[in-house]
């Protein structure tokens, strides 16, 4: 709490100092028109300030009170392709004319935060998927990660229905960075049963970089980056209240969230509270087979898979002509039951229900994640300085019945594994715009982590990790249609991992001797990485992108020093202290064709990993009781290849069909076998109809039907099981209703409508031959209220 108070005090003093600094101001005026020259009432936003206006019916607009400097101007309107341009303001700009092209697709989100130069998706050399709040609400699946599964190239690793983590092109864990408000999320992400401590209702927009993002974001971004972007600040004098409730039939999940935001003379604030509660979930069977035994699933509900989540966040900040600054404080808490069969050897007795389906019994996870994040963007001269500061505290408690695996007396309490992680982060970027042709970014990243352990089990030792990096990145617009970029980065890191000694007992009496579970490990690493690419906008319909890069990743503490039973993964995991840094060489291509009624994007990729680190089954059982199979961290050379194909076709106005295919192929060059946990080929087809009815009670209406076909995954590692293919059906309907002046949004979707019995190759419960959840009907209602 002392850290939070000091951070808040420094933040307030900084805002007051910046607010007191004045300078001459200018304005931008102009007109937004269609290709035929008709005025358009489009929205105009200055990205750096999140300040904007709406053009009048003739397309005229005015932005005033601007200091001299470089800005990125973004123009959007429903039914038209968005427009972006860099504006260097040294004097008043008048009679600026912006022309928009018609499109049959939904409003394109143009401001790409994941693009370091804040221009449009065409200019960026990597493939970026963007989804907004409306998309997340329509595709709500209970967790943030599952809501992204419909994007091509994105999969999830699941433990039941309340715990999931994302995978990009077959890679996950510490090769993916989750950035929340500019700060990398740190929460023991190395565990397959460790979900993201992120409230799905508190995410306004997501940008997914597929491919290497290490140059800008740090070494853990070598497989991709998921960028969580906050909503734009409300206009001065506005106060909004959003109320939303959801219900999921499969596990009787009730979710409620409330958000209040406002702007008083450019002093902004936003608060949110969310609560979700769910019961044991249904699977389409009453039995499962494990190790030759047929075991019961009582009432077709998986015992002890209930859970609850609570989240609170508060943001306050200031926006002036010099820039903007915000401070966000949040707390996420989750208590989730773990299927008893995942701890120890499943038996009929341990699987019997002894209460109602809301009980959260042992074993369970009790996780809390606290964040304090400060984001400041300041106009220095005519260039911009961005500073992101963050403190995170992740408290992870895995509880189970007291046991010591036969190595000592039975301990007191139920805390099996406690992990307490403190993370301090600082990111600084200096954006320099020389002219319309050249933009440069100088950046620095720093992170310090302190991990402490408790509980009667041992898996991960205590450690300190400090890492930092500096980078240079430049974009050159050779012509308006050919944009090139390149950059270089240097990173250094140090691990200080403490030795862990396990007491040795004889007939439950201590002998005074100890077994070393892991030694002291002190590792320092320094390495360089770089990347480059181009975007060739051939014409208004065709765009080709090429991106290449080489990056490295330091082995984590869990990869170096683990040696214990990880019950959530149903296995004994062993680290390797001799692991070296992992180096990758990656190439991404992208071809996009877009016209008024048809879009196509083809994105192949290939990468070579020198010293790829992964956790693999050994085929041997652990010597520890109730530990199942022994898995160990290995390092081999590997190749990944594959791609995504996405198409959209507007048959008529409002009637859209789309298809998205994804495939990942990999091979371990030392064993000539595939790597474990590789997602199978998947094809997602969708037909959707939208109708806008302005001026009536029913304002907007949509209905969709969706089919996902997943192939058999028979490219598996040694001792990894083949998973059969399956087909899932989903449909939904939604509408906006207006009663007098009040808008109400209703959504109903149905998942796995045929109650299909299938296995997810990436599910942790797949190891127990447990199928995924059955039919699920989701209801949601949202009431946005403008208080003033």
Short mmCIF file of C-alpha atoms in Angstrom, two decimals, residues 101 107 216 297 327 427 484 587 662 699:
data_model
loop_
_atom_site.label_atom_id
_atom_site.label_comp_id
_atom_site.label_asym_id
_atom_site.label_seq_id
_atom_site.Cartn_x
_atom_site.Cartn_y
_atom_site.Cartn_z
CA UNK A 101 -14.11 5.20 -49.84
CA UNK A 107 -16.33 0.07 -39.37
CA UNK A 216 9.52 -3.12 -29.42
CA UNK A 297 -19.10 -38.48 -13.82
CA UNK A 327 -3.24 6.33 -13.27
CA UNK A 427 8.91 1.60 -20.40
CA UNK A 484 9.92 0.24 -44.94
CA UNK A 587 9.75 -14.68 -41.64
CA UNK A 662 -5.35 -21.87 -39.68
CA UNK A 699 -32.64 -0.09 -34.09
#
